[in-house]
JSON list of C-alpha atoms in Angstrom, two decimals:
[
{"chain": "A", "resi": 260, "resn": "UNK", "atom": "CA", "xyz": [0.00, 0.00, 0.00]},
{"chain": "A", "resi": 261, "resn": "UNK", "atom": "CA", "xyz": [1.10, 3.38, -1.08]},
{"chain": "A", "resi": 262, "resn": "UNK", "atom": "CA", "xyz": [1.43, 5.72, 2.07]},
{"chain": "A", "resi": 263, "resn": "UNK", "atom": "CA", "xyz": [0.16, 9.22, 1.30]},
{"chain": "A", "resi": 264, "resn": "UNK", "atom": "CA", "xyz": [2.15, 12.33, 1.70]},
{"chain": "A", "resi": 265, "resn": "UNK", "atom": "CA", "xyz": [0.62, 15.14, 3.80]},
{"chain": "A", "resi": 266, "resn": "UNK", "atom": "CA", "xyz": [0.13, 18.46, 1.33]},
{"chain": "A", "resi": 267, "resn": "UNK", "atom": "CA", "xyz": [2.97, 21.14, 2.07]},
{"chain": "A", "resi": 268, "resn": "UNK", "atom": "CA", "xyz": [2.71, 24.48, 1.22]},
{"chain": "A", "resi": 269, "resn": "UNK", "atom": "CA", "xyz": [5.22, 27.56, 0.94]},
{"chain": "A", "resi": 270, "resn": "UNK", "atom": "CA", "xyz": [4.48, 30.56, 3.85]},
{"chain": "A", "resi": 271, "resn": "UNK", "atom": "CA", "xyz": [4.74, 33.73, 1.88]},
{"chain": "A", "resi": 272, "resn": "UNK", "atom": "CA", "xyz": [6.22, 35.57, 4.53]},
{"chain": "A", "resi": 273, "resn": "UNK", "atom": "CA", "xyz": [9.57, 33.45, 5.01]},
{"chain": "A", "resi": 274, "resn": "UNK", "atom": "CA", "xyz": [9.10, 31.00, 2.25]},
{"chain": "A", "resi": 275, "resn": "UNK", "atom": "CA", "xyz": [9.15, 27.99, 4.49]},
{"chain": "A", "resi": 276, "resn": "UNK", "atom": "CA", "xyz": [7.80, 25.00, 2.81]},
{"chain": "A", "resi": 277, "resn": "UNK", "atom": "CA", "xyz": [5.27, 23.37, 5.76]},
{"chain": "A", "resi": 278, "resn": "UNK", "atom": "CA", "xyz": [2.88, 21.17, 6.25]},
{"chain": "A", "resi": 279, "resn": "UNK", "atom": "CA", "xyz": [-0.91, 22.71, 5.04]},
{"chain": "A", "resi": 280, "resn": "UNK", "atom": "CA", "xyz": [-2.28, 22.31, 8.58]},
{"chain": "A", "resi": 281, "resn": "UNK", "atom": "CA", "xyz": [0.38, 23.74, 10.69]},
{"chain": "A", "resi": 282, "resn": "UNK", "atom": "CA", "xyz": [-0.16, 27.01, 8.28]},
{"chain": "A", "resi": 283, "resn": "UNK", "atom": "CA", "xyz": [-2.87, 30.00, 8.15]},
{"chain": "A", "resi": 284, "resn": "UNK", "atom": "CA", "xyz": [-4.83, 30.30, 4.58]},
{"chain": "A", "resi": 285, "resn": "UNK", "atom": "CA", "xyz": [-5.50, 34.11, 3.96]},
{"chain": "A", "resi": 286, "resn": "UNK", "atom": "CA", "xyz": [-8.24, 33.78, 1.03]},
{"chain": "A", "resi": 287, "resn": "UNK", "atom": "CA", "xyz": [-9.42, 36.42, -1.26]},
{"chain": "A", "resi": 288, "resn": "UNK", "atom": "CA", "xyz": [-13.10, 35.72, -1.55]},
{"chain": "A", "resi": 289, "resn": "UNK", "atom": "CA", "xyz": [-15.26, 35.57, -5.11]},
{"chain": "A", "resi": 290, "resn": "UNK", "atom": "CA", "xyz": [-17.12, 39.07, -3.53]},
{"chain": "A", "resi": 291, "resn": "UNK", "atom": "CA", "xyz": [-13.56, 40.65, -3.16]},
{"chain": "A", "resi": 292, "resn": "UNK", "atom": "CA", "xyz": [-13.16, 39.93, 0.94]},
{"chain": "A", "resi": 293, "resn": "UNK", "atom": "CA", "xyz": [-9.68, 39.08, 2.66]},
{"chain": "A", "resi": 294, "resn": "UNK", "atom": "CA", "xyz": [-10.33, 37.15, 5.72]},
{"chain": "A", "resi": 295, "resn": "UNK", "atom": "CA", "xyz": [-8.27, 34.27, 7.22]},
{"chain": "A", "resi": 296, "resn": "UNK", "atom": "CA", "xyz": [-9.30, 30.85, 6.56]},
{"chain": "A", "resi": 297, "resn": "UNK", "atom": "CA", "xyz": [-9.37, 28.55, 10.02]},
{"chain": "A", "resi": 298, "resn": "UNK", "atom": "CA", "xyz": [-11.05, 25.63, 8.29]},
{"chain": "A", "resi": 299, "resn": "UNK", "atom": "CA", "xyz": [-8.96, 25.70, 4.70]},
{"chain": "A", "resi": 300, "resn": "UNK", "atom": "CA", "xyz": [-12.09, 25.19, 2.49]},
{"chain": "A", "resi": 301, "resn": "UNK", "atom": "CA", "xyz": [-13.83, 28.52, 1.96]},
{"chain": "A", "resi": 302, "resn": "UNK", "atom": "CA", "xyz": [-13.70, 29.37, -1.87]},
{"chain": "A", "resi": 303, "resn": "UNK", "atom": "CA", "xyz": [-11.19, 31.90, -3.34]},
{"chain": "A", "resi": 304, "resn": "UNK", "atom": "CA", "xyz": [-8.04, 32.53, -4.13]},
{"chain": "A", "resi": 305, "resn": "UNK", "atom": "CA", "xyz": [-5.63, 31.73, -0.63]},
{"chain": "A", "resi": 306, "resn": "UNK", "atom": "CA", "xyz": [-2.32, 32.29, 0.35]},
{"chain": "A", "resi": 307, "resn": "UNK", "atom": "CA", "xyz": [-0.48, 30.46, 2.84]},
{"chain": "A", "resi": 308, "resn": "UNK", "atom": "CA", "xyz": [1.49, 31.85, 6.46]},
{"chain": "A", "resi": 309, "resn": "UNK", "atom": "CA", "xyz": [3.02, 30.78, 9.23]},
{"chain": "A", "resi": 310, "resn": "UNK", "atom": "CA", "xyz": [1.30, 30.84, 12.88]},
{"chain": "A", "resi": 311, "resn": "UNK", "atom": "CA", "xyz": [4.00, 33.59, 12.98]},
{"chain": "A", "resi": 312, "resn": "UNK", "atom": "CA", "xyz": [3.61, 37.14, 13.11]},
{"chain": "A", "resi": 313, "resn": "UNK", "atom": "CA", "xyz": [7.15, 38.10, 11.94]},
{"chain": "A", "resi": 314, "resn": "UNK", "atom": "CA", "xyz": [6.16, 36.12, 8.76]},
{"chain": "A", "resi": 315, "resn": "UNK", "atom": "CA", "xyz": [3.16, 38.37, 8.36]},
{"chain": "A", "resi": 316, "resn": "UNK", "atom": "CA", "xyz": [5.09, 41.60, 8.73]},
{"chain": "A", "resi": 317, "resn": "UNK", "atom": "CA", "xyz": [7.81, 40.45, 6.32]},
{"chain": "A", "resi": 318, "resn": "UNK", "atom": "CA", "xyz": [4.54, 39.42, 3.63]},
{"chain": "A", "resi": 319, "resn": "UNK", "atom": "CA", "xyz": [3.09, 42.80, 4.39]},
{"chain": "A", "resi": 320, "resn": "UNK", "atom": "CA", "xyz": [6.68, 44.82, 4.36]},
{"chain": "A", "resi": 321, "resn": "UNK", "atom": "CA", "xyz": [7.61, 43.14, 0.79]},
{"chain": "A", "resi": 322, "resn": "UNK", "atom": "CA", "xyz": [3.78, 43.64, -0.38]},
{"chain": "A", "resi": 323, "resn": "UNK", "atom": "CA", "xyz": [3.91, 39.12, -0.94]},
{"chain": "A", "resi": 324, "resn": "UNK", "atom": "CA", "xyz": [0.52, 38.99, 0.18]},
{"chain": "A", "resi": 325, "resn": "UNK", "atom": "CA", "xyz": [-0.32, 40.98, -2.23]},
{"chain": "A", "resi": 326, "resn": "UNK", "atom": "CA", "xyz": [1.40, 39.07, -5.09]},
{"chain": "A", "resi": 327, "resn": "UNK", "atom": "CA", "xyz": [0.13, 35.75, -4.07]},
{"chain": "A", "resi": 328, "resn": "UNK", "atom": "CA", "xyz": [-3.64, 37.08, -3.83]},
{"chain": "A", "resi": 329, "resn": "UNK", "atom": "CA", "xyz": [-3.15, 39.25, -7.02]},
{"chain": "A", "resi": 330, "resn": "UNK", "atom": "CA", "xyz": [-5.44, 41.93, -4.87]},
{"chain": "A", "resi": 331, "resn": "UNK", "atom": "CA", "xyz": [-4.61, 45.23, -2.81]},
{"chain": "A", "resi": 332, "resn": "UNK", "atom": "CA", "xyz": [-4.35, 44.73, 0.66]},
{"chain": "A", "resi": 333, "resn": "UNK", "atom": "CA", "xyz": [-5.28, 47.70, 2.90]},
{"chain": "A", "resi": 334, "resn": "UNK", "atom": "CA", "xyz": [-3.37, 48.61, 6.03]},
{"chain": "A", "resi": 335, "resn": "UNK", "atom": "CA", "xyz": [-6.99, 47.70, 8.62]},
{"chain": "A", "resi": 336, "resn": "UNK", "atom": "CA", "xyz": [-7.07, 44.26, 6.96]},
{"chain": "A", "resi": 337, "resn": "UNK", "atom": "CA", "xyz": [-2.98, 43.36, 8.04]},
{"chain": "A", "resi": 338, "resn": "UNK", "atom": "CA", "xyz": [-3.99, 44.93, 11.26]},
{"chain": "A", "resi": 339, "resn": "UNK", "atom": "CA", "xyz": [-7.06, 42.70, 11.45]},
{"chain": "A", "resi": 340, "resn": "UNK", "atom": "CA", "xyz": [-4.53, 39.24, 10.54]},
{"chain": "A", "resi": 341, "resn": "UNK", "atom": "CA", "xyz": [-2.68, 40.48, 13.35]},
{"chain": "A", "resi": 342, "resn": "UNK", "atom": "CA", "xyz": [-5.24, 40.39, 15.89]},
{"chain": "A", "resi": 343, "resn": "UNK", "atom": "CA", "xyz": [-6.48, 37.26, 14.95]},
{"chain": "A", "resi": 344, "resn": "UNK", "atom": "CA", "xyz": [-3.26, 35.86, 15.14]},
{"chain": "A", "resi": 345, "resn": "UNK", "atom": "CA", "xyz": [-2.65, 37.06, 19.05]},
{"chain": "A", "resi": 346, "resn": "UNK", "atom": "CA", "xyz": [-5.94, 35.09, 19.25]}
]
């Protein structure tokens, strides 16, 4: 029997390839809303980070967030990923 491999994605804060449940998905919903993504399934476009909030600040200092979403990101939204990381 073929053992499966657990899914890995890459943080875009640090670039630290990690397994998908140990990470945060930030997802860009169909109606244009950034929100974080506890449960990994809502629909959009997501982007992976670390439980970390350095990793945030370094996705939010070199605009990766951004990139990965292919959306603007406003300053209250990294402000409201911070807060729900202290949580």
């Amino acid at each position: 029997m073929k053992v499966k491999k657990a899914p890995e994605r890459v943080c875009v804060g640090c670039e630290a390839l990690k397994p998908k449940r140990e990470m945060l998905r930030v997802v860009l919903s169909p109606e244009g809303e950034i929100d974080l993504d506890k449960t990994g399934k809502k629909a959009g476009r997501g982007a992976y980070l670390c439980q970390d909030k350095e990793c945030l600040d370094k996705a939010c200092k070199a605009k990766r967030l951004e990139r990965s979403l292919k959306h603007a990101v406003s300053k209250d939204i990294y402000e409201k990923l911070r807060q729900e990381l202290e949580d």
